[in-house]
Short mmCIF file of C-alpha atoms (C1' of nucleotides) in Angstrom, two decimals:
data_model
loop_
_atom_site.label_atom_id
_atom_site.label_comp_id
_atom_site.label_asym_id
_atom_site.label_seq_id
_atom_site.Cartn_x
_atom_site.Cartn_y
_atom_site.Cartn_z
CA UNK V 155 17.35 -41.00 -7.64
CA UNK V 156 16.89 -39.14 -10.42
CA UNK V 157 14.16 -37.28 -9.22
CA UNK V 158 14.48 -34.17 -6.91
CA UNK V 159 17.57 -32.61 -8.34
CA UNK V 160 16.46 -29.78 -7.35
CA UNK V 161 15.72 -29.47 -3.76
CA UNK V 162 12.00 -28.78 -3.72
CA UNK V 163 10.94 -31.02 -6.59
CA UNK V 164 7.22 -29.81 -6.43
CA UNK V 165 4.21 -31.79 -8.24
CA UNK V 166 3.74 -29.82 -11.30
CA UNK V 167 0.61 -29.01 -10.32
CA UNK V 168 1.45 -27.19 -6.62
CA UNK V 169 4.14 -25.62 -9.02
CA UNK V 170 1.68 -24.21 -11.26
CA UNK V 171 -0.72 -23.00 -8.95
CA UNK V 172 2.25 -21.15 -7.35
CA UNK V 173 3.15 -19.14 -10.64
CA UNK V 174 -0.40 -18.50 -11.49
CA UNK V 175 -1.03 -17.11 -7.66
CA UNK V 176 1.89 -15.12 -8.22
CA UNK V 177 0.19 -13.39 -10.77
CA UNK V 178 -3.15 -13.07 -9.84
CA UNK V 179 -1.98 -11.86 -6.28
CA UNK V 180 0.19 -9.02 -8.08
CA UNK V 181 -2.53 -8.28 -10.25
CA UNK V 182 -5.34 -7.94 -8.17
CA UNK V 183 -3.72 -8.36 -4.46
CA UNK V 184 -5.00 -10.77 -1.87
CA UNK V 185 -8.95 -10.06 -1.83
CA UNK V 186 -9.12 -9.55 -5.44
CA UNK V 187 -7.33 -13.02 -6.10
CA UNK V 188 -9.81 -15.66 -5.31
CA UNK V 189 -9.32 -19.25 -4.97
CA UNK V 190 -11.83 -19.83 -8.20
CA UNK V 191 -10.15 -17.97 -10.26
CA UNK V 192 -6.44 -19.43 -9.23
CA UNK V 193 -8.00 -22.58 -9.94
CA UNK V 194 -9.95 -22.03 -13.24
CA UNK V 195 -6.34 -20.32 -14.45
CA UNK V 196 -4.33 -23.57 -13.44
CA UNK V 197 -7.88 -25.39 -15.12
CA UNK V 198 -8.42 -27.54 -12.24
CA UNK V 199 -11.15 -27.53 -9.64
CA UNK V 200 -11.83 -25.16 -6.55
CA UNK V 201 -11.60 -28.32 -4.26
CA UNK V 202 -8.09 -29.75 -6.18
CA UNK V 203 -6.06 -26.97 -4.72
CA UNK V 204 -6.68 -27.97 -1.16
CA UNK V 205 -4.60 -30.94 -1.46
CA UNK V 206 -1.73 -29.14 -2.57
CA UNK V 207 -2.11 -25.81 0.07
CA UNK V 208 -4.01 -26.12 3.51
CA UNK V 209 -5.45 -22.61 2.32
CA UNK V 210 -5.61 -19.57 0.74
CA UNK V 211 -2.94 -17.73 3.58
CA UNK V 212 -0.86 -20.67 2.87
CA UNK V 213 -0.51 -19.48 -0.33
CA UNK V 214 -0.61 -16.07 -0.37
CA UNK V 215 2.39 -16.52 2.53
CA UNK V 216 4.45 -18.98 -0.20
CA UNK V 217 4.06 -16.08 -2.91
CA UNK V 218 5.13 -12.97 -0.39
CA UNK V 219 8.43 -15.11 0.39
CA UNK V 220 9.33 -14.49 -3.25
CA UNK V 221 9.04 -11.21 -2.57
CA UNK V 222 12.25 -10.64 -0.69
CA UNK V 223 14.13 -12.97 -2.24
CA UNK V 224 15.17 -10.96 -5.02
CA UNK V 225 18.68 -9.57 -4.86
CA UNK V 226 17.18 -6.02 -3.07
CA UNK V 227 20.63 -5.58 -1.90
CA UNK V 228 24.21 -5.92 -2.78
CA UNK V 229 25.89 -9.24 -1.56
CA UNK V 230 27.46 -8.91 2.29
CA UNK V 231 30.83 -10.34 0.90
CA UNK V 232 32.22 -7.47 -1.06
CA UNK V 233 30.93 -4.68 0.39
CA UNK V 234 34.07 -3.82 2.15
CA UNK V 235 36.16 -3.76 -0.98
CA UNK V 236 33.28 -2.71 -3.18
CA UNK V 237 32.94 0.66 -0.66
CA UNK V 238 36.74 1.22 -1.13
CA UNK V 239 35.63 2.64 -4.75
CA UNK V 240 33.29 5.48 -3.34
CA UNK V 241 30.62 5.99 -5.95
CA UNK V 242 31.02 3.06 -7.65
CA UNK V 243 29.89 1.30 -4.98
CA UNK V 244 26.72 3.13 -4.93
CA UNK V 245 26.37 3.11 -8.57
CA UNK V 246 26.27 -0.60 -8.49
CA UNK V 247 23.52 -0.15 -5.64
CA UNK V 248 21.60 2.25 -7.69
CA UNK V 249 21.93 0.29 -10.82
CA UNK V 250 20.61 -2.85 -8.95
CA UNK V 251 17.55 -1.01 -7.70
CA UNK V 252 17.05 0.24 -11.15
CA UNK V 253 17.18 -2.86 -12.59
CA UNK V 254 14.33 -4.24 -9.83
CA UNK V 255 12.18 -1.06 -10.94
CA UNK V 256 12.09 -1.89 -14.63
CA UNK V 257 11.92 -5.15 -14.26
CA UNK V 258 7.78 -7.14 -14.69
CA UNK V 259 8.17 -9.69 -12.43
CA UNK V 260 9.71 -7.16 -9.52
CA UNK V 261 7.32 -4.43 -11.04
CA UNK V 262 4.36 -7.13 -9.50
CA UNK V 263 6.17 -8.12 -6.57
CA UNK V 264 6.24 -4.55 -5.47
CA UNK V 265 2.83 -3.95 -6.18
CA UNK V 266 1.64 -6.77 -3.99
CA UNK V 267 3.87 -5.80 -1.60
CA UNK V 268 2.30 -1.84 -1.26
CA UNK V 269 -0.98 -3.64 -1.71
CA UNK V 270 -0.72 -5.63 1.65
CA UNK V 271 2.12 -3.96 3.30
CA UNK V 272 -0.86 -2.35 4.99
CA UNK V 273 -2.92 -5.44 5.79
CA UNK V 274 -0.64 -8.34 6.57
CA UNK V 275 1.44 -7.95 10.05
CA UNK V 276 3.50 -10.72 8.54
CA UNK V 277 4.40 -8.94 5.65
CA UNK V 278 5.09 -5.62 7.63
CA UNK V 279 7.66 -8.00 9.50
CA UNK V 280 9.74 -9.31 6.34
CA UNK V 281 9.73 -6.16 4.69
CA UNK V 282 11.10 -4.45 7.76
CA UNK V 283 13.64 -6.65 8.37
CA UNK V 284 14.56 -8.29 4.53
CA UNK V 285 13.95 -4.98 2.52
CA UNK V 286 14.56 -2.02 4.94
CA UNK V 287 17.16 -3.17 7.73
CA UNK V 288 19.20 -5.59 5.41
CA UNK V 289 19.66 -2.40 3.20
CA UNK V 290 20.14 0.38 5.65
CA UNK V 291 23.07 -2.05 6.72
CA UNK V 292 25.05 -3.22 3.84
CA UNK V 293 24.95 0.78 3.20
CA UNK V 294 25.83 1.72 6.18
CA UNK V 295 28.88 -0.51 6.35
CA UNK V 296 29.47 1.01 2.86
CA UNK V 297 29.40 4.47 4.00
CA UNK V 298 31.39 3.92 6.75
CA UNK V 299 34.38 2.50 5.21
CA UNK V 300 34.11 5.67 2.96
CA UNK V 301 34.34 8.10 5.80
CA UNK V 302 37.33 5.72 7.37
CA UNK V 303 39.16 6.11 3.93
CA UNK V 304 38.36 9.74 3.46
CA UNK V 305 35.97 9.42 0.66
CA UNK V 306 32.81 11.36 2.06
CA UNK V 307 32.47 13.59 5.10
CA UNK V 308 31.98 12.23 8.40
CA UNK V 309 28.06 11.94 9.46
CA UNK V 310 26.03 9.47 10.92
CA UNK V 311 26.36 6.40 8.33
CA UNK V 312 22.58 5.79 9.51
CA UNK V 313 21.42 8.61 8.38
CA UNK V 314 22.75 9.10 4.76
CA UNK V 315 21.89 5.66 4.75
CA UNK V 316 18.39 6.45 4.87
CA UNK V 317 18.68 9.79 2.72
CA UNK V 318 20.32 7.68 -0.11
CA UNK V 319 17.57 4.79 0.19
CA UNK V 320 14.61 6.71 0.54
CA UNK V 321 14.50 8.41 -2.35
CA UNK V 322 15.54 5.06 -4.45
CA UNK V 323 12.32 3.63 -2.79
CA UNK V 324 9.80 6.78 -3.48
CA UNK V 325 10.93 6.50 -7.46
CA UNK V 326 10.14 3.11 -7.60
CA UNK V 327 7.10 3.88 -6.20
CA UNK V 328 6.58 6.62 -8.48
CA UNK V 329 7.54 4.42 -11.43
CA UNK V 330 4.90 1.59 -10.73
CA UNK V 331 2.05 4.28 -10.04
CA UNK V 332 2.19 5.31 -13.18
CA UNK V 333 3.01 2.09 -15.11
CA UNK V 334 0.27 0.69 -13.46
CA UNK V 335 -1.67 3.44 -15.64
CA UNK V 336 0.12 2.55 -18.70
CA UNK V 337 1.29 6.29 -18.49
CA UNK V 338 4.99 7.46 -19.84
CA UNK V 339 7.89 6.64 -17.20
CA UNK V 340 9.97 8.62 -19.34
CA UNK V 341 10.74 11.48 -16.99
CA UNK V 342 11.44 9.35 -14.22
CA UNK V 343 13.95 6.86 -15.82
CA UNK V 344 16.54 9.24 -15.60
CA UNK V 345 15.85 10.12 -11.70
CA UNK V 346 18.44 7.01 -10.82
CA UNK V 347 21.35 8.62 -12.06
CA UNK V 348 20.42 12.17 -10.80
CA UNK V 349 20.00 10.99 -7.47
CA UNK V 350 23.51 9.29 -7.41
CA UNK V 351 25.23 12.50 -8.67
CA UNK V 352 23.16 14.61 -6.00
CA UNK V 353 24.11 12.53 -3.55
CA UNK V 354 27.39 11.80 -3.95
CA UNK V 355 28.09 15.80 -4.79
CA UNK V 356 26.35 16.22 -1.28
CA UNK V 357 28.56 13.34 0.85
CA UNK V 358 31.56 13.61 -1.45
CA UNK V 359 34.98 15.29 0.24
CA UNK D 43 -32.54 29.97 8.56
CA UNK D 44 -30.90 28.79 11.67
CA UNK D 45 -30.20 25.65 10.07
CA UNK D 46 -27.60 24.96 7.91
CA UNK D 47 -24.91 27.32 9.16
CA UNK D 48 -22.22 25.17 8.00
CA UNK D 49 -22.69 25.01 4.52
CA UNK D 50 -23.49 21.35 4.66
CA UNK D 51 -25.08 19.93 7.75
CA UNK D 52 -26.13 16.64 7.35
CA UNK D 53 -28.37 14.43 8.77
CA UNK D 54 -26.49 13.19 12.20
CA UNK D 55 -26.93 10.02 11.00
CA UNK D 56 -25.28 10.33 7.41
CA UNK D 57 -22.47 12.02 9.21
CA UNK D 58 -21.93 9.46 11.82
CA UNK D 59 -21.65 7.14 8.73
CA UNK D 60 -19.06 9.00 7.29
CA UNK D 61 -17.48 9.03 10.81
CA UNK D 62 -17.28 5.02 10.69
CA UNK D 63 -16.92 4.54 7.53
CA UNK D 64 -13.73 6.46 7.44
CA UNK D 65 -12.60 5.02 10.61
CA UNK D 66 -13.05 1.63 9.29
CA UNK D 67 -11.59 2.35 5.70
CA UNK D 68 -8.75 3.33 7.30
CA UNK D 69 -8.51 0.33 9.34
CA UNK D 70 -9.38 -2.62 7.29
CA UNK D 71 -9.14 -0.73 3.47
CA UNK D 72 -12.23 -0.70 1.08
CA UNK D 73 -12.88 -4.67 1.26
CA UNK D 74 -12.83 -5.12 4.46
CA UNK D 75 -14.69 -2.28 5.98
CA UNK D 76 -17.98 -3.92 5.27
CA UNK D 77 -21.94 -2.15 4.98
CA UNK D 78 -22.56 -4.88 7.47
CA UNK D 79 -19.70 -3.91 9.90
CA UNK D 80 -20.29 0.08 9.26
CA UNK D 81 -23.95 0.13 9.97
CA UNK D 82 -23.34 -2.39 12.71
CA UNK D 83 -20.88 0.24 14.40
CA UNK D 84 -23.39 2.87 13.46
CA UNK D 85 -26.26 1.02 15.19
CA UNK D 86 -28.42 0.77 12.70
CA UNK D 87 -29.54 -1.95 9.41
CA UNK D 88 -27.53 -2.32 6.55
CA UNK D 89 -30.41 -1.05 4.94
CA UNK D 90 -30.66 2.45 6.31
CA UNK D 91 -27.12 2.85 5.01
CA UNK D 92 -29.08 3.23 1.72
CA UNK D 93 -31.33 5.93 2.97
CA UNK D 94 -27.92 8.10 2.88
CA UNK D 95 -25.63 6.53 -0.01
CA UNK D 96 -26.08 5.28 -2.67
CA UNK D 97 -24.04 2.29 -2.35
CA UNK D 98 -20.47 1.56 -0.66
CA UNK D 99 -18.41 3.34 -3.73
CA UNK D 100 -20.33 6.61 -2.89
CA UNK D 101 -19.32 6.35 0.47
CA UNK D 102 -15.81 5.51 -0.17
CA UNK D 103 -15.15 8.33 -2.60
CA UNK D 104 -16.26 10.75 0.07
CA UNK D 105 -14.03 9.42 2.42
CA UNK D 106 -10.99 9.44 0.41
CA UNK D 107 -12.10 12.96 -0.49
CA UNK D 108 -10.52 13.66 2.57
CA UNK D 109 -7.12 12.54 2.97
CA UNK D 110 -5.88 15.37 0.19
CA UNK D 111 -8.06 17.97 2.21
CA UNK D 112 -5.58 17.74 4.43
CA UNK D 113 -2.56 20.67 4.42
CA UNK D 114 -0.18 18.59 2.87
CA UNK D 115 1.75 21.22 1.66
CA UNK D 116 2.76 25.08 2.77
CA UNK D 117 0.05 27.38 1.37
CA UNK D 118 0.92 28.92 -1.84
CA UNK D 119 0.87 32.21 -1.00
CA UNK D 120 4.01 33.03 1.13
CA UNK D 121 6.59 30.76 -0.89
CA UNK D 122 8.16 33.34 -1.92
CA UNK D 123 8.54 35.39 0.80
CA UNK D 124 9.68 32.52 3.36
CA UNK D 125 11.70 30.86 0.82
CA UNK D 126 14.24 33.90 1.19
CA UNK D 127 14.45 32.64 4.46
CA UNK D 128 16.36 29.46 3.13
CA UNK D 129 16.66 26.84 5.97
CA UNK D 130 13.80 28.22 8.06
CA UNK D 131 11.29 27.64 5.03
CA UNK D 132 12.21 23.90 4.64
CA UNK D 133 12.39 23.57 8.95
CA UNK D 134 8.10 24.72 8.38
CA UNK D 135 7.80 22.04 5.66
CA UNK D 136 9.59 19.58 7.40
CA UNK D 137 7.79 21.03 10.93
CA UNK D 138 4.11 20.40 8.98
CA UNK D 139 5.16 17.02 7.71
CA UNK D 140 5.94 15.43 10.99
CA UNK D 141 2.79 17.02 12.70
CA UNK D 142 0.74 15.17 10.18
CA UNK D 143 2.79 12.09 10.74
CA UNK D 144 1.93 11.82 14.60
CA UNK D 145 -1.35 12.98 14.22
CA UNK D 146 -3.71 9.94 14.78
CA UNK D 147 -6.33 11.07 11.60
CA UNK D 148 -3.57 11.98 9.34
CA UNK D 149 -2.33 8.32 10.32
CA UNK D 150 -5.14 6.76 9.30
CA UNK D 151 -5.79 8.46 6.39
CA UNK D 152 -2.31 7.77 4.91
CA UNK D 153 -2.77 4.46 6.05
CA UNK D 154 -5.89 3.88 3.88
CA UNK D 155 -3.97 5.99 1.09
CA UNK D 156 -1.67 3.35 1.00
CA UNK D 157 -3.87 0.17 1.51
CA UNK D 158 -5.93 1.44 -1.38
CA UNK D 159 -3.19 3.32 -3.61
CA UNK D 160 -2.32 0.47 -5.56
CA UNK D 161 -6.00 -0.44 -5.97
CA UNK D 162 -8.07 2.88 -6.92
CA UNK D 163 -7.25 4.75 -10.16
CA UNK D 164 -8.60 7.78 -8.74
CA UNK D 165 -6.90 7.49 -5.31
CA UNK D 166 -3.59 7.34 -7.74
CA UNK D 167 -4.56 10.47 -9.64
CA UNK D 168 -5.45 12.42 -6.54
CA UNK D 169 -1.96 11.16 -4.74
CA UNK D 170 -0.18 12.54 -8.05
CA UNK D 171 -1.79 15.77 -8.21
CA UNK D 172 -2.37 16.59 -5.11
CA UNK D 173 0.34 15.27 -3.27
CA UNK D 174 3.36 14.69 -5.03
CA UNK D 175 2.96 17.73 -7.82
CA UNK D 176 1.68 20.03 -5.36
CA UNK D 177 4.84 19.68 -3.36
CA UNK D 178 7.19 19.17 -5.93
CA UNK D 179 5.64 22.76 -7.06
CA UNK D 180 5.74 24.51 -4.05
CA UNK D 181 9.70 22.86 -2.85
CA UNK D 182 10.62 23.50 -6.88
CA UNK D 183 9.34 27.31 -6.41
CA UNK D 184 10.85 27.35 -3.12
CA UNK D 185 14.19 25.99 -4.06
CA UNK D 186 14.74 28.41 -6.99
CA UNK D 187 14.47 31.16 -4.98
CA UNK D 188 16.77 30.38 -2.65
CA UNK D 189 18.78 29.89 -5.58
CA UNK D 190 18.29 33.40 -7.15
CA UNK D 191 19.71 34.56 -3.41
CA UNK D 192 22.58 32.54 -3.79
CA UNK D 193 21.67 30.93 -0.43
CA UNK D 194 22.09 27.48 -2.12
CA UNK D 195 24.31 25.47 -4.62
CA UNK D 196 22.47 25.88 -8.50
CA UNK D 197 21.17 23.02 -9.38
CA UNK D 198 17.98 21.40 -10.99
CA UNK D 199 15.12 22.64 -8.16
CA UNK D 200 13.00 20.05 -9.60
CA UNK D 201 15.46 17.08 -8.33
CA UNK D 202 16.62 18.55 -4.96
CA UNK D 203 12.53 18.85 -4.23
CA UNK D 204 12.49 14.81 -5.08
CA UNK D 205 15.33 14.48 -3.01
CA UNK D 206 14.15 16.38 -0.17
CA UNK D 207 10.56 14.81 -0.18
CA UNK D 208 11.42 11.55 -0.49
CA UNK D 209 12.91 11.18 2.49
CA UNK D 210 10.03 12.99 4.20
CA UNK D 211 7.28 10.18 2.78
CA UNK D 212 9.97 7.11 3.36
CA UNK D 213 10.05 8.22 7.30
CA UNK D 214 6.24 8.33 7.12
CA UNK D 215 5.77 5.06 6.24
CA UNK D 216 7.86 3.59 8.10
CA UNK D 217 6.74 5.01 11.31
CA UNK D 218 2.70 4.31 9.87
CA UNK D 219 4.11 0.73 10.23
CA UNK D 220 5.28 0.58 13.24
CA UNK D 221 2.71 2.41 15.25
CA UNK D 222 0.18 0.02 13.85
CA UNK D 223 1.93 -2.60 15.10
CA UNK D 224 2.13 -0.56 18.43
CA UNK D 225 6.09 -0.85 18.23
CA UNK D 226 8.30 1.82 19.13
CA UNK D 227 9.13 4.98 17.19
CA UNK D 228 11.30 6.40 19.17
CA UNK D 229 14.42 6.17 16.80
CA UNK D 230 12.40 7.44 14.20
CA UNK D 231 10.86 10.80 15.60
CA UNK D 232 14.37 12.51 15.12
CA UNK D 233 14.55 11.58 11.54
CA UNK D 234 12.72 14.80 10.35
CA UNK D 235 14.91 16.51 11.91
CA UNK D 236 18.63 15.17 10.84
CA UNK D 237 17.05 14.87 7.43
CA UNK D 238 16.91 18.70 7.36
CA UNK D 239 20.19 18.83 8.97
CA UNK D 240 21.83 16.82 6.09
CA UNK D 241 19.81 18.24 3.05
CA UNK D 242 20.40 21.24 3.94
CA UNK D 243 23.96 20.58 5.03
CA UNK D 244 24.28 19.09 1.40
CA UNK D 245 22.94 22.09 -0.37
CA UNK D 246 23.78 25.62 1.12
CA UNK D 247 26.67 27.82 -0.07
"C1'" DG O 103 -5.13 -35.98 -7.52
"C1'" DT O 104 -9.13 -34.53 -9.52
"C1'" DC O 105 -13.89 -34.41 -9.87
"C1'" DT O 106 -19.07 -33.31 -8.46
"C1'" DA O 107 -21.83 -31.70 -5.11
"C1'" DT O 108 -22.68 -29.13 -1.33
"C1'" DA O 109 -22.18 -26.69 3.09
"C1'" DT O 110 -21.38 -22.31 5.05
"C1'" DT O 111 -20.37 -17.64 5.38
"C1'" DT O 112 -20.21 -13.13 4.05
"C1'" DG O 113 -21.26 -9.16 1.57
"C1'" DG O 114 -23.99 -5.92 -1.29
"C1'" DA O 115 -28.41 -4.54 -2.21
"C1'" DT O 116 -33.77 -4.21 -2.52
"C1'" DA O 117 -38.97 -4.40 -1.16
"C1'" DG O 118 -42.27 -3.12 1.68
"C1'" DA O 119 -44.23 -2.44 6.48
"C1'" DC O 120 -44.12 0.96 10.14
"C1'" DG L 211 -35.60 7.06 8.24
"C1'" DT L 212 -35.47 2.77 10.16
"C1'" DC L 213 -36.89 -1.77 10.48
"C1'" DT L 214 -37.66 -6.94 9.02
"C1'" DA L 215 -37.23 -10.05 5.60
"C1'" DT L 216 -35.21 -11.58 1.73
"C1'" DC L 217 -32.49 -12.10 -2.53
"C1'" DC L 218 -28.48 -12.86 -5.02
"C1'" DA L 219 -23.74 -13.45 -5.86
"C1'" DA L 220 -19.29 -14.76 -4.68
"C1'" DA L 221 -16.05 -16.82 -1.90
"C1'" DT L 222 -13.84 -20.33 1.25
"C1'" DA L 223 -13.89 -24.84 2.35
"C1'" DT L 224 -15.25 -29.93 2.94
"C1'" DA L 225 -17.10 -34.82 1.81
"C1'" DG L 226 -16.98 -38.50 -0.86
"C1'" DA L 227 -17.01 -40.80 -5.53
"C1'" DC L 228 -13.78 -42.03 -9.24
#
DNA sequence: GTCTATATTTGGATAGAC
DNA sequence: GTCTATCCAAATATAGAC
């Protein structure tokens, strides 16, 4: 009764092997990962972790879902009145994103995710869909109501769509290059807020 | 004296290698193009590949030698003089971009650029300096110009030349994505061109 | 659920004959 | 320069005892 509060109560084991996949996937991506050393990290046995996952895909799949679970966009409820404030609804989009960037535990995510983007057709298919299309259509819903209430100049809501996200993706990309390399991100944790005012100087009426 | 024209003809065989090796690089990424799978293509023993390399990193570096050899950027010389052109020089950048996009080797190469990105210090230093500085540089250069001729709004050249290229790299991968999972690009090939349309839209006088 | 032991495969690399 | 043969290491995965 008790037990199961939450709704995937998970032995504490499967739980643990999980978290330390997590991080050995974003560390050293799928190949690099092996099932020894997931299983020396959780300090159990090569052979224990195949009754908890059928394989290593199995668990490399689990870990991806994480991936796009994080909140990569704003929430579909307020968009409508959120995009009645013009820039401060994209402030709150850009702030979000920045947010991911800095964060470690998105700062891996994303790194697995460039790592295998390339490799796993599954992946290809939730980042498509739960990173690229969900965004491109909460902003373009955004942008939209703009141009209905005069805010911005009429253009293809698509299209700015992808202008304003694009460049939000290639700094974060920018940003975990060089972190990766423990170099300075200094430069580059400013580019947020420049893009925001050269956008919305470019779009604004 | 005949041979050796070009001033580095290699053994047929040691090119062929390079041939498959880059071919499979591009396809599987550095673990799983295998010696076994590139001699195998190459029709000879894993062995022999040693006659010519030195081991699989050797081979690898040579490859990824490559992908930067490519004219990623407008050629240094004429900045200046196009730049006065204002919209026509950015329609040539743009123009060059999307020719590399569609071409099938480009595709491949940026493919195993971004496999391998996240997983090759020296792939990461090489994508800094020789693609993302390099065209920062020559779109910075570019962009001040065309300031100087009041053809656009003043404004920090560096950021515009983020702006405009992020966009450019954002379209790339998304249509290296689809086309290696054979889908459709249709809506995609006319990107280049609105996102010239709306930069430069965004930044003229 | 975990262990030991082991099967099996794959990959990188070398030695030495031709 | 290529071949056969072989080595070694690492990785995935399974069987069966506890």
């Amino acid at each position: 009764m008790t037990e199961n509060t939450t709704d995937s109560k998970k032995t504490g084991t499967k739980q643990k092997i999980l978290k330390v996949a997590t991080s050995l996937f974003c560390e050293l991506g799928y190949n690099g990962a092996s099932i020894r050393k997931i299983a020396s990290q959780v300090g159990i046995r090569e052979s224990a972790i195949y009754n908890h996952y059928k394989n290593k895909e199995e668990i490399f799949l689990e870990v991806s879902k994480e991936i796009f679970s994080s909140p990569f966009s704003t929430e579909d409820n307020d968009v409508r009145e959120m995009a009645m404030k013009g820039k401060a609804f994209l402030n709150k989009f850009v702030m979000q994103y920045k947010l991911l960037t800095f964060d470690k535990n998105n700062e891996n995510m994303f790194r697995l995710l460039m790592i295998e983007l390339l490799q796993n057709a599954e992946l290809r298919e939730q980042f498509m869909t739960h990173f690229h299309d969900k965004n491109i259509k909460v902003l373009s819903e955004g942008f939209f109501i703009m141009m209905q209430n005069d805010l911005i100049r009429s253009q293809d809501p698509m299209v700015i769509s992808y202008e304003f996200l694009s460049t939000l993706f290639y700094i974060r990309l920018q940003v975990t290059l060089l972190r990766f390399d423990a170099k300075s991100t200094n430069h580059l944790s400013t580019m947020f807020e420049k893009h925001l005012e050269f956008f919305w100087e470019s779009i604004k009426i």
